[in-house]
Amino acid sequence: MPDLPADQERARRRAEELRAEINDHNHRYYVLDDPVIADADYDRLLRELQEIESLWPDLRSADSPTQRVGAEPLATFGPVHHRVPMLSLDNAFDEQGLGDFHRRVRERLGGRIPDYVGEPKLDGLSLSISYQDGLLVAAGTRGDGTVGEDITANVRTVRSIPLRLQGREIPSFVEVRGEVVIRRRDFRALNTRRLEQGERPFANPRNAAAGSLRQLDSRITARRPLTFFTFGVGALEGTAPESHHGILERLRGWGFRVNAEVRRLRDPEACIVYYRDLLERRDQLDYDIDGVVFKVDNLADREILGFTARAPRWAIAYKLPAQEATTRVRRILPSVGRTGVITPVADLAPVEVGGVTVSRATLHNLDELRRKDVREGDTVMVRRAGDVIPEIIGVHVDARPANTEPWQMPEACPVCGSEVLRLEDEADYRCVGGLVCPAQRMGAILHFASRRAMDIDGLGEKIVEQLVRRDLVTTPADLFRLDHATVAGLERMGDKSADNLLAAIDASRETTLPRFLYALGIQNVGEVTAQRLAAHFGDLEPVMEADEEALTEVPDVGPVVARSIAHFFAEPHNREVIAALRDAGVRWPPVPVERREKESAPLEGRTFVLTGSLEAMSREQARERIEAQGGKVTGSVSRRTDYVVAGEAAGSKLDRARELGVEILDEQAFLVLLAAGEVA
Ligand code: IVH
């Protein structure tokens, strides 16, 4: 942080400089999508300004970028009066409806065809923002068109909305109109974050945007990725351009985001072309649209055309096919992905959604499916947007047939019959037959051959794909049975490269135990764990025979990893492949069994149980730090437990610890214990 200014006058100048600079970066990032500064540098500027404003509170201004973090919660939203009413739009649902609109316009203009502007109709929330002498003074929802809700505090947090108009021709008063949306990539990130935090995901970006803007606590709104696109003005006191596109240009100059798809269109034919083009590209846009709006461009023409009771005669919304539809779930099937994760997928009665026929929808995982309680036979709402897989967003429980049962995850993999396992703290169920499962073949073989595993040079994706597709290789052991004629017969393979690949496969037989263990692709066994297992057990057989308890003796191996390893080796299919690999001549030198030095592992032999939540770190991080010092973490309290670490809202495990007289550490004591070991 640079030195702070020495006096008020210098502070004022520096604050002004910083504001201008930060506002410019905001505009580039949130409006132009063209940032020119690293996040860390931006944060530094903002912190400097915050610092100055806290030392000289008089310098704090309503349009300072520091004021975008939200304010104290409100009790209710007050009313906001729109000077020019916020009208709605008439709709057209087909080309004939659009043709009727053009005919009406032409008749009222005495047979003349006007210029139009075409715009996407964004599926978000309508907003009116008032600026007095360039300063944002109020913002409201549409409400009944005349009076809306005052959501000024929330709107101030939206980074793509200028707190002060930039540039020239600043009017003494203006109502800026537009739509607040959440862009698709932001929406996906937002929902991922919510799921991780155990919160309900939003059904669609529109609901998320609406819910975010209607928060009484604007600090919540400030954390939501809202974007504002302007599409016009209401009241305007000041010089006005002659056309709608002129107004949009002016809005752009004032610092607003104008949609990049806006076009001037010469005649009705150009409108049709524009519509068809957007319909086709709809999935590639980064926001949801539910139609296309055509507006007469010339403002004098608009005067002539005027309004009906509810909508202007100079504009029309041509609707796109809806992105949500109702259908029936025929069956729910477990689908095995390339990494062995089993996803419940709904097989649907085919239905048109947004112009595409949908007959499958993902249910993500068992928790999600349970939360929505989707059952076979249910009537459901499906949604498809962008390139994402269609999703079930809700169930009509009233329409549920009698005698349905909640869906169950199968106990055996539907593809290979291996065990299906869910590890603690994991949302996903997985097939443990990694070495044999056809669904996982590509991934398993690529991993097996990878540089840090068996290191088979030249065995890349293109070749593995052919080998798997033609059933030449079904498990890694088959690699060692390939002959020259087979390999040379693959696409992009000559005699010479076939020789090279076979030589590389042959050479990989001579490996090390850690590489081999890592190559098996056991869930949660990375290179480090593989090395620890090798050092602890010395050879493969004892690893394969070890039970979960014996496995947790290994430094760095907690109960979850132990369970994953034990179940992997318990699977007969996997054992067969390992035997076949050894028969094929895969071998390694014996590993000297390591004696761990006591000094580096001060928690060696100590068993911990974690309960409740810690402030300083997640449970996973706590586990890592305990294990790094040689300690172990188990799931339940017994007489053999050395410590119970009790965080916030600790539950029954804490009671049990008291019952058994096990030592209890609060967070502070736990941190002290860790720190002591980490210094040593
Ligand atoms: S113009 C008097 N342009 O659609 C004209 N509206 O059904 C008022 N909307 O409340 C609106 N994108 O929230 C206009 N490019 C666009 C739009 C748009 C979305 C919404 C807006 C309005 C509703 C009218």
XYZ file of C-alpha atoms and ligand atoms in Angstrom:
704
model
C 0.000 0.000 0.000
C 1.446 3.405 -0.924
C 1.844 6.019 1.802
C -1.403 7.659 2.791
C -1.836 11.360 1.950
C -0.565 13.800 4.562
C -3.480 16.216 4.599
C -7.135 16.530 3.665
C -6.499 18.389 0.417
C -4.049 15.798 -0.852
C -6.411 13.037 0.318
C -9.259 14.611 -1.663
C -7.172 14.724 -4.835
C -5.936 11.162 -4.403
C -9.485 9.879 -3.671
C -10.742 11.531 -6.849
C -7.917 9.993 -8.855
C -8.595 6.557 -7.394
C -12.333 6.791 -8.036
C -11.813 7.711 -11.653
C -9.344 4.892 -12.100
C -11.495 2.275 -10.328
C -14.637 3.356 -12.173
C -12.789 3.007 -15.425
C -11.687 -0.533 -14.510
C -15.225 -1.421 -13.417
C -16.566 -0.195 -16.719
C -13.994 -2.168 -18.655
C -14.608 -5.333 -16.676
C -18.372 -5.294 -16.178
C -19.576 -3.427 -19.268
C -16.977 -3.902 -21.983
C -15.764 -7.380 -20.919
C -12.269 -6.061 -21.549
C -10.325 -5.826 -18.283
C -6.815 -4.369 -18.386
C -5.784 -4.890 -14.777
C -5.121 -7.952 -12.618
C -7.667 -8.623 -9.859
C -5.019 -8.176 -7.179
C -4.038 -4.732 -8.477
C -7.671 -3.724 -8.651
C -8.183 -4.838 -5.047
C -5.174 -2.782 -4.016
C -6.649 0.395 -5.548
C -9.980 -0.249 -3.869
C -8.338 -0.846 -0.489
C -6.366 2.352 -0.765
C -9.560 4.292 -1.449
C -11.336 2.572 1.453
C -8.455 3.484 3.708
C -8.561 7.143 2.695
C -12.335 7.296 3.089
C -12.164 5.793 6.554
C -9.530 8.334 7.647
C -11.402 11.269 6.062
C -15.100 10.258 6.214
C -16.116 13.634 4.716
C -14.589 12.494 1.445
C -16.944 9.540 1.169
C -19.367 10.222 -1.701
C -22.512 8.472 -2.871
C -20.913 7.597 -6.206
C -17.739 6.150 -4.731
C -16.980 2.608 -5.913
C -16.529 1.681 -2.243
C -20.294 2.067 -1.830
C -21.069 -1.038 -3.867
C -20.804 -3.564 -1.056
C -24.356 -3.124 0.229
C -25.868 -1.308 3.185
C -27.803 -2.143 6.377
C -30.904 -4.284 5.689
C -34.260 -2.556 5.100
C -37.555 -3.414 6.823
C -39.572 -3.070 3.600
C -39.195 -1.568 0.133
C -40.700 1.902 -0.266
C -42.594 2.984 -3.401
C -40.952 4.505 -6.453
C -42.990 6.541 -8.956
C -42.095 6.221 -12.605
C -42.385 9.593 -14.403
C -43.000 7.806 -17.695
C -44.947 4.560 -17.189
C -43.139 1.255 -17.763
C -45.347 -0.400 -20.345
C -45.346 -3.929 -21.562
C -45.032 -5.165 -25.148
C -47.531 -6.770 -27.500
C -46.509 -10.244 -28.590
C -46.302 -12.048 -31.901
C -46.009 -15.831 -31.860
C -45.363 -16.546 -35.546
C -44.365 -14.843 -38.781
C -47.978 -14.022 -39.514
C -48.309 -12.171 -36.218
C -45.162 -10.233 -37.057
C -46.538 -9.467 -40.535
C -49.733 -8.070 -38.966
C -47.628 -5.743 -36.817
C -45.718 -4.426 -39.828
C -48.982 -3.872 -41.725
C -50.492 -1.852 -38.848
C -47.365 0.302 -38.562
C -47.289 0.971 -42.273
C -50.975 1.950 -42.413
C -50.596 4.433 -39.565
C -47.533 5.955 -41.243
C -49.508 6.535 -44.434
C -48.025 3.610 -46.365
C -44.391 4.310 -45.461
C -42.094 1.528 -44.187
C -39.978 2.818 -41.277
C -36.519 1.711 -40.124
C -36.507 -0.729 -37.245
C -34.117 -1.750 -34.496
C -33.957 -5.431 -33.526
C -32.959 -6.423 -29.984
C -32.901 -9.672 -28.011
C -35.697 -9.803 -25.448
C -33.779 -10.621 -22.318
C -35.424 -12.936 -19.806
C -34.714 -11.078 -16.584
C -36.172 -8.318 -14.478
C -37.234 -4.902 -15.702
C -35.598 -1.944 -14.005
C -35.848 1.866 -14.092
C -32.928 3.901 -12.733
C -33.213 7.666 -12.187
C -30.226 10.003 -12.520
C -30.383 13.599 -11.309
C -27.612 15.735 -12.819
C -25.755 12.538 -13.614
C -25.954 11.021 -10.140
C -27.883 7.807 -9.464
C -30.691 8.835 -7.102
C -33.307 6.068 -7.267
C -34.035 2.713 -8.841
C -37.251 0.755 -8.949
C -38.888 -2.396 -10.247
C -41.669 -2.157 -12.763
C -44.489 -2.841 -10.261
C -47.848 -1.969 -11.834
C -46.074 0.168 -14.429
C -46.608 3.449 -12.561
C -45.416 2.630 -9.041
C -42.699 0.078 -8.401
C -40.598 -0.996 -5.424
C -37.645 1.126 -4.391
C -34.607 -1.142 -4.670
C -32.001 1.624 -4.897
C -29.693 0.078 -2.286
C -29.597 -3.200 -4.206
C -29.112 -1.572 -7.578
C -26.106 0.373 -6.304
C -24.282 -2.940 -5.847
C -24.627 -3.937 -9.520
C -21.227 -3.205 -11.038
C -22.449 -2.701 -14.614
C -24.672 0.193 -13.477
C -22.801 3.523 -13.254
C -23.312 5.381 -9.983
C -22.559 8.570 -11.948
C -23.058 9.014 -15.672
C -19.830 9.296 -17.625
C -18.976 11.375 -20.663
C -20.833 14.210 -22.330
C -24.425 15.480 -22.718
C -25.402 14.574 -19.181
C -29.141 15.380 -18.830
C -30.540 17.149 -15.790
C -32.808 14.120 -15.304
C -33.209 10.736 -16.956
C -34.878 7.390 -16.254
C -32.687 4.652 -17.702
C -34.627 1.496 -18.537
C -33.319 -2.011 -18.983
C -33.195 -5.604 -17.844
C -31.209 -7.197 -15.022
C -30.039 -10.728 -15.776
C -27.562 -13.314 -14.579
C -25.361 -14.546 -17.387
C -25.207 -18.289 -17.949
C -21.606 -18.826 -16.911
C -22.194 -16.759 -13.764
C -25.367 -18.736 -13.106
C -23.563 -22.050 -13.318
C -20.843 -20.842 -10.946
C -23.465 -19.453 -8.555
C -25.374 -22.733 -8.418
C -22.217 -24.790 -8.010
C -21.273 -22.609 -5.062
C -24.739 -22.964 -3.540
C -24.679 -26.748 -3.853
C -21.243 -26.869 -2.237
C -22.567 -24.801 0.652
C -25.598 -27.045 1.035
C -28.009 -24.401 -0.250
C -30.812 -24.965 -2.741
C -29.733 -24.205 -6.290
C -31.850 -21.729 -8.290
C -34.145 -23.238 -10.922
C -33.084 -20.761 -13.626
C -31.177 -17.491 -14.091
C -34.368 -15.420 -14.108
C -35.451 -16.652 -10.677
C -31.935 -16.126 -9.388
C -31.859 -12.534 -10.703
C -35.314 -11.753 -9.323
C -34.520 -13.276 -5.940
C -31.234 -11.383 -5.759
C -32.767 -7.987 -6.545
C -35.601 -8.404 -4.074
C -33.314 -8.847 -1.063
C -33.958 -6.516 1.853
C -30.292 -6.963 2.701
C -28.300 -5.384 -0.128
C -25.102 -7.050 1.106
C -26.561 -10.304 -0.224
C -27.355 -8.668 -3.578
C -23.755 -7.411 -3.730
C -22.518 -11.019 -3.781
C -24.750 -12.057 -6.684
C -23.375 -11.787 -10.238
C -26.034 -9.454 -11.692
C -25.634 -7.739 -15.049
C -27.712 -4.824 -16.362
C -28.435 -4.335 -20.072
C -30.101 -1.077 -21.025
C -32.732 -0.925 -23.777
C -34.007 2.651 -23.614
C -35.039 5.635 -21.513
C -38.236 6.782 -19.798
C -38.367 10.473 -18.860
C -35.481 12.512 -20.307
C -34.818 16.185 -19.497
C -32.118 17.412 -21.813
C -31.335 17.228 -25.497
C -32.760 14.061 -27.054
C -31.450 12.237 -30.111
C -33.824 11.696 -33.043
C -33.745 7.950 -33.036
C -33.762 4.933 -30.755
C -30.326 3.827 -31.919
C -29.133 7.367 -31.119
C -30.452 6.936 -27.574
C -28.675 3.599 -27.225
C -25.433 5.199 -28.412
C -25.817 7.923 -25.820
C -26.500 5.332 -23.096
C -23.365 3.504 -24.139
C -21.423 6.748 -23.830
C -22.784 7.268 -20.314
C -21.247 3.944 -19.319
C -24.053 1.399 -19.752
C -23.943 -1.998 -21.350
C -25.956 -2.080 -24.571
C -26.560 -5.546 -25.937
C -24.043 -6.468 -28.644
C -26.767 -8.124 -30.746
C -28.709 -4.894 -31.300
C -29.051 -4.146 -35.046
C -30.643 -1.498 -37.250
C -32.967 -3.211 -39.730
C -34.158 -1.707 -42.971
C -37.482 -3.497 -43.515
C -39.765 -6.391 -42.459
C -37.667 -8.945 -44.392
C -34.556 -7.915 -42.466
C -36.564 -8.436 -39.244
C -37.347 -12.041 -40.222
C -33.695 -12.720 -41.061
C -32.658 -11.230 -37.718
C -35.154 -13.400 -35.824
C -34.107 -16.620 -37.538
C -30.457 -15.877 -36.928
C -30.946 -15.268 -33.195
C -33.173 -18.333 -32.873
C -30.367 -20.398 -34.347
C -27.694 -18.865 -32.129
C -29.811 -18.750 -28.991
C -27.909 -21.568 -27.280
C -24.564 -19.876 -27.843
C -25.576 -16.605 -26.203
C -24.384 -16.065 -22.668
C -27.839 -15.108 -21.337
C -31.381 -16.428 -21.663
C -33.674 -14.716 -24.138
C -37.383 -15.382 -24.549
C -37.946 -13.403 -27.732
C -36.799 -10.698 -30.083
C -38.068 -7.101 -29.865
C -38.574 -4.972 -32.964
C -38.867 -1.229 -32.402
C -39.562 1.578 -34.838
C -36.309 3.538 -34.788
C -37.348 7.110 -35.547
C -38.759 8.934 -32.514
C -40.995 11.188 -34.628
C -42.528 8.050 -36.179
C -43.110 6.745 -32.662
C -45.059 9.936 -31.823
C -47.361 9.282 -34.752
C -47.901 5.660 -33.773
C -48.546 6.286 -30.052
C -49.782 3.745 -27.508
C -52.653 1.412 -26.739
C -53.708 1.100 -23.083
C -50.927 -1.284 -22.196
C -48.236 -1.185 -24.864
C -46.621 0.990 -27.507
C -47.847 0.605 -31.090
C -44.275 1.088 -32.316
C -42.819 -2.141 -30.877
C -43.518 -5.860 -30.833
C -42.033 -8.850 -29.020
C -41.694 -11.883 -31.272
C -41.544 -14.810 -28.856
C -39.105 -17.703 -29.118
C -40.170 -21.252 -28.218
C -40.207 -21.709 -24.415
C -37.164 -23.325 -22.777
C -39.255 -25.159 -20.226
C -41.856 -27.865 -20.789
C -43.844 -30.472 -18.878
C -43.440 -34.182 -19.514
C -43.470 -37.600 -17.830
C -40.558 -39.583 -16.376
C -40.708 -43.055 -17.904
C -37.774 -44.503 -15.981
C -34.778 -43.400 -13.964
C -31.577 -45.108 -15.054
C -28.123 -45.108 -13.468
C -25.583 -43.899 -15.998
C -21.869 -44.602 -15.496
C -19.500 -41.844 -16.563
C -15.895 -42.082 -17.706
C -14.577 -41.728 -14.180
C -16.974 -44.290 -12.701
C -19.346 -41.722 -11.203
C -22.920 -42.957 -11.389
C -25.487 -40.326 -12.329
C -29.212 -40.933 -12.222
C -30.663 -39.982 -15.597
C -34.371 -39.601 -16.342
C -35.717 -41.258 -19.467
C -38.546 -38.898 -20.494
C -41.552 -39.050 -22.754
C -40.096 -36.983 -25.645
C -41.047 -33.304 -25.495
C -40.137 -30.172 -27.472
C -38.128 -27.687 -25.420
C -36.831 -24.506 -27.041
C -37.145 -26.093 -30.504
C -35.282 -29.308 -29.620
C -36.768 -32.699 -28.733
C -35.698 -33.781 -25.278
C -35.979 -37.361 -24.017
C -33.330 -37.475 -21.294
C -32.523 -35.215 -18.363
C -29.828 -35.416 -15.738
C -30.643 -35.645 -12.057
C -26.996 -34.899 -11.081
C -26.658 -37.195 -8.069
C -28.659 -39.035 -5.454
C -28.855 -36.052 -3.074
C -30.296 -33.862 -5.805
C -32.733 -36.551 -6.842
C -33.867 -37.029 -3.234
C -34.181 -33.302 -2.692
C -36.478 -32.963 -5.697
C -37.968 -36.401 -4.950
C -38.320 -37.353 -8.590
C -39.886 -40.786 -9.115
C -40.624 -43.010 -12.087
C -44.051 -42.070 -13.465
C -43.868 -38.469 -12.225
C -44.956 -35.454 -14.247
C -42.048 -33.025 -14.261
C -40.949 -29.645 -15.540
C -37.830 -29.814 -17.695
C -35.612 -26.960 -18.746
C -33.004 -26.721 -21.457
C -30.855 -23.627 -21.901
C -27.603 -23.067 -23.662
C -25.598 -26.138 -24.470
C -26.209 -27.628 -21.061
C -27.817 -31.021 -20.546
C -31.576 -30.738 -19.950
C -32.487 -30.644 -16.309
C -35.537 -31.524 -14.231
C -36.425 -28.444 -12.243
C -39.550 -29.575 -10.450
C -42.145 -32.277 -9.893
C -45.940 -31.935 -9.999
C -46.490 -33.953 -6.859
C -50.287 -33.700 -7.228
C -50.090 -35.588 -10.494
C -48.061 -38.471 -9.008
C -49.526 -41.938 -9.661
C -50.336 -44.175 -6.667
C -47.780 -46.614 -5.237
C -44.577 -44.974 -6.388
C -41.349 -45.522 -4.484
C -38.330 -43.267 -4.048
C -35.611 -44.276 -6.493
C -32.716 -46.417 -5.217
C -29.085 -46.375 -6.280
C -28.131 -49.881 -7.495
C -25.667 -51.847 -5.371
C -23.824 -53.161 -8.431
C -22.563 -51.173 -11.410
C -25.125 -51.488 -14.230
C -22.305 -51.701 -16.771
C -19.797 -54.138 -15.242
C -21.436 -55.520 -12.093
C -18.693 -54.290 -9.747
C -19.501 -52.831 -6.353
C -20.985 -49.330 -6.148
C -19.401 -47.301 -3.349
C -19.993 -43.901 -1.832
C -17.200 -42.516 0.304
C -17.843 -40.310 3.314
C -18.120 -36.578 2.538
C -18.761 -37.325 -1.156
C -21.886 -36.584 -3.134
C -21.183 -39.218 -5.772
C -21.561 -42.954 -5.928
C -18.896 -44.691 -7.993
C -18.275 -48.029 -9.596
C -15.096 -49.447 -8.051
C -14.343 -51.704 -11.033
C -12.052 -49.116 -12.574
C -9.821 -51.656 -14.277
C -12.606 -53.584 -15.950
C -15.638 -51.360 -16.352
C -16.278 -50.647 -20.061
C -17.654 -47.210 -19.180
C -14.320 -46.277 -17.628
C -12.060 -48.048 -20.096
C -10.747 -45.038 -21.994
C -9.929 -43.071 -18.874
C -8.463 -46.056 -17.018
C -6.121 -47.020 -19.836
C -4.993 -43.467 -20.521
C -4.238 -43.012 -16.842
C -2.429 -46.357 -16.672
C -0.181 -45.352 -19.565
C 0.392 -41.764 -18.444
C 3.869 -40.407 -17.827
C 3.756 -40.454 -14.042
C 2.138 -43.901 -13.989
C 3.495 -46.662 -16.297
C 4.962 -44.067 -18.654
C 4.155 -45.724 -21.974
C 5.460 -43.249 -24.499
C 3.257 -42.759 -27.573
C 0.073 -44.267 -26.142
C -2.100 -41.179 -26.501
C -5.800 -40.502 -26.701
C -6.204 -41.108 -30.443
C -4.662 -44.560 -30.227
C -6.354 -45.638 -27.008
C -9.661 -44.577 -28.511
C -9.166 -46.880 -31.503
C -7.969 -49.754 -29.349
C -11.009 -49.449 -27.088
C -13.533 -48.847 -29.862
C -12.373 -51.933 -31.758
C -12.361 -54.032 -28.571
C -8.649 -54.727 -28.996
C -8.011 -53.658 -25.417
C -10.568 -54.115 -22.646
C -8.243 -53.888 -19.627
C -4.705 -52.544 -19.178
C -3.407 -56.127 -19.204
C -4.444 -56.449 -22.863
C -1.854 -53.815 -23.782
C 0.884 -56.387 -23.197
C -0.722 -58.828 -25.647
C -0.813 -56.468 -28.640
C 1.150 -57.619 -31.679
C 2.795 -55.762 -34.513
C 0.133 -56.490 -37.147
C -2.681 -55.205 -34.906
C -0.912 -51.999 -33.924
C 0.345 -51.262 -37.451
C -3.255 -51.642 -38.661
C -4.472 -48.644 -36.618
C -5.131 -45.266 -38.226
C -2.108 -42.934 -38.308
C 0.207 -45.843 -37.499
C 3.070 -46.907 -39.698
C 5.428 -49.842 -39.312
C 8.001 -47.723 -37.557
C 5.643 -46.081 -35.068
C 4.064 -49.469 -34.306
C 7.540 -50.788 -33.461
C 8.167 -47.788 -31.220
C 4.871 -48.184 -29.372
C 5.395 -51.920 -28.810
C 8.920 -51.221 -27.546
C 7.538 -48.613 -25.130
C 4.893 -51.044 -23.838
C 7.552 -53.710 -23.427
C 9.874 -51.364 -21.544
C 7.095 -50.332 -19.158
C 6.959 -53.877 -17.737
C 10.008 -52.937 -15.687
C 8.449 -50.436 -13.276
C 8.339 -49.459 -9.595
C 5.725 -50.344 -6.996
C 4.624 -46.722 -6.411
C 4.130 -46.195 -10.143
C 2.164 -49.408 -10.415
C -0.084 -48.565 -7.452
C -0.712 -45.114 -8.859
C -1.407 -46.554 -12.331
C -4.291 -48.661 -10.995
C -6.372 -45.490 -10.731
C -7.809 -46.163 -7.268
C -10.030 -43.296 -6.175
C -8.119 -40.984 -3.803
C -4.771 -42.651 -4.395
C -2.445 -40.091 -5.940
C 1.288 -40.370 -6.372
C 2.108 -39.423 -2.796
C -0.281 -41.951 -1.286
C 1.062 -44.597 -3.669
C 4.591 -43.897 -2.426
C 3.496 -44.069 1.205
C 1.721 -47.392 0.620
C 4.788 -48.824 -1.089
C 7.123 -47.636 1.663
C 4.869 -48.962 4.402
C 4.046 -52.408 2.986
C 7.087 -53.081 0.799
C 5.219 -55.091 -1.834
C 1.854 -55.379 -3.547
C 0.430 -58.470 -1.842
C 0.386 -57.005 1.677
C -1.355 -53.887 0.316
C -3.962 -56.078 -1.350
C -4.537 -58.097 1.798
C -4.565 -55.201 4.269
C -7.908 -54.372 5.874
C -9.098 -50.839 6.417
C -7.640 -50.630 9.877
C -4.215 -51.784 8.719
C -4.348 -49.291 5.867
C -4.972 -46.385 8.206
C -1.615 -47.206 9.845
C -0.031 -45.705 6.746
C 0.863 -42.044 7.165
C -1.457 -39.854 5.090
C -4.078 -42.583 4.788
C -7.258 -41.705 6.628
C -10.376 -43.862 6.904
C -11.905 -42.575 3.663
C -8.840 -43.376 1.584
C -8.447 -46.718 3.386
C -12.003 -47.629 2.529
C -11.480 -46.751 -1.103
C -8.313 -48.889 -1.301
C -9.794 -51.884 0.508
C -12.903 -51.916 -1.660
C -10.843 -51.633 -4.813
C -8.781 -54.705 -3.986
C -11.793 -56.611 -2.693
C -13.331 -56.443 -6.168
C -12.572 -59.819 -7.835
C -12.565 -58.244 -11.324
C -9.783 -55.903 -10.313
C -7.765 -58.748 -8.785
C -8.047 -60.699 -12.025
C -6.630 -57.812 -14.016
C -3.759 -57.399 -11.544
C -2.968 -61.109 -11.849
C -3.035 -60.807 -15.634
C -0.636 -57.850 -15.468
C 1.812 -59.818 -13.375
C 1.488 -62.805 -15.716
C 2.312 -60.438 -18.561
C 5.621 -59.739 -16.827
C 4.953 -56.437 -15.057
C 7.436 -56.342 -12.182
C 9.260 -54.051 -9.762
C 12.189 -54.237 -7.370
C 11.300 -54.753 -3.695
C 10.935 -51.592 -1.649
C 12.870 -51.190 1.593
C 10.254 -50.748 4.299
C 10.601 -47.262 5.695
C 11.037 -46.500 9.346
C 9.434 -43.198 9.987
C 11.353 -40.755 12.068
C 9.453 -39.902 15.189
C 10.591 -36.256 15.235
C 8.891 -35.385 11.961
C 5.631 -36.940 13.084
C 4.750 -35.565 16.512
C 1.153 -36.793 16.268
C 2.146 -40.331 15.260
C -0.129 -42.870 16.909
C -2.672 -40.268 18.007
C -6.252 -40.647 16.860
C -8.535 -37.651 16.341
C -12.255 -37.266 15.815
C -13.529 -34.002 14.321
C -16.986 -32.701 15.133
C -18.776 -29.418 14.455
C -17.365 -26.751 12.163
C -14.095 -24.903 12.624
C -13.670 -21.266 11.792
C -10.080 -21.349 10.613
C -10.314 -24.275 8.203
C -12.570 -26.870 6.667
C -12.719 -30.373 8.069
C -10.765 -31.645 5.102
C -7.973 -29.144 5.802
C -7.946 -30.114 9.480
C -7.597 -33.732 8.476
C -4.700 -32.942 6.160
C -2.847 -31.056 8.838
C -3.310 -33.822 11.387
C -2.186 -36.458 8.909
C 0.805 -34.375 7.851
C 2.061 -34.772 11.410
C 1.443 -38.498 11.416
C -1.892 -38.420 13.242
C -5.048 -40.204 12.197
C -8.630 -39.047 11.876
C -11.478 -41.462 12.405
C -15.221 -41.078 12.155
C -16.433 -42.242 15.548
C -15.403 -41.786 19.157
C -14.165 -44.825 21.066
C -11.934 -45.497 24.038
C -9.009 -45.515 21.643
C -9.671 -41.946 20.526
C -7.026 -39.565 21.851
C -8.682 -36.225 21.056
C -12.079 -34.958 20.025
C -11.828 -31.587 18.274
C -15.090 -29.779 18.942
C -15.973 -26.889 16.637
C -19.133 -24.785 16.426
C -22.385 -26.754 16.805
C -20.633 -29.989 17.760
C -23.099 -32.863 18.096
C -23.403 -36.309 19.624
C -19.711 -37.089 19.187
C -18.946 -34.462 21.796
C -21.401 -36.073 24.239
C -19.819 -39.448 23.603
C -16.345 -38.018 24.271
C -17.532 -36.665 27.619
C -19.071 -40.035 28.445
C -15.821 -41.865 27.738
C -13.610 -39.202 29.255
C -11.750 -38.545 25.992
C -9.773 -35.310 25.905
C -11.732 -32.526 24.187
C -9.973 -29.730 22.297
C -11.754 -26.545 21.354
C -10.622 -24.811 18.181
C -8.092 -22.653 19.980
C -6.457 -25.598 21.740
C -6.427 -27.573 18.513
C -4.653 -24.759 16.647
C -2.054 -24.541 19.403
C -1.413 -28.285 19.187
C -1.034 -28.144 15.400
C 1.244 -25.136 15.543
C 3.498 -26.829 18.085
C 4.023 -29.774 15.733
C 4.470 -27.626 12.652
C 7.246 -25.606 14.267
C 9.093 -28.755 15.331
S -38.748 -2.441 -24.516
C -42.352 0.309 -23.895
N -36.707 -4.013 -25.013
O -39.893 -7.168 -21.754
C -41.268 -0.699 -24.213
N -38.219 -4.637 -23.297
O -42.835 -7.390 -22.217
C -40.864 -1.441 -23.038
N -37.603 -6.703 -22.134
O -40.985 -5.023 -19.236
C -39.897 -2.481 -23.180
N -35.780 -7.108 -23.273
O -38.681 -6.028 -18.972
C -37.808 -3.824 -24.265
N -34.839 -5.288 -25.542
C -35.940 -5.081 -24.800
C -36.317 -5.978 -23.777
C -37.477 -5.721 -23.048
C -36.571 -7.521 -22.292
C -38.694 -6.879 -21.134
C -38.928 -5.659 -20.304
C -40.382 -5.333 -20.445
C -40.944 -6.593 -21.012
C -42.120 -6.257 -21.900
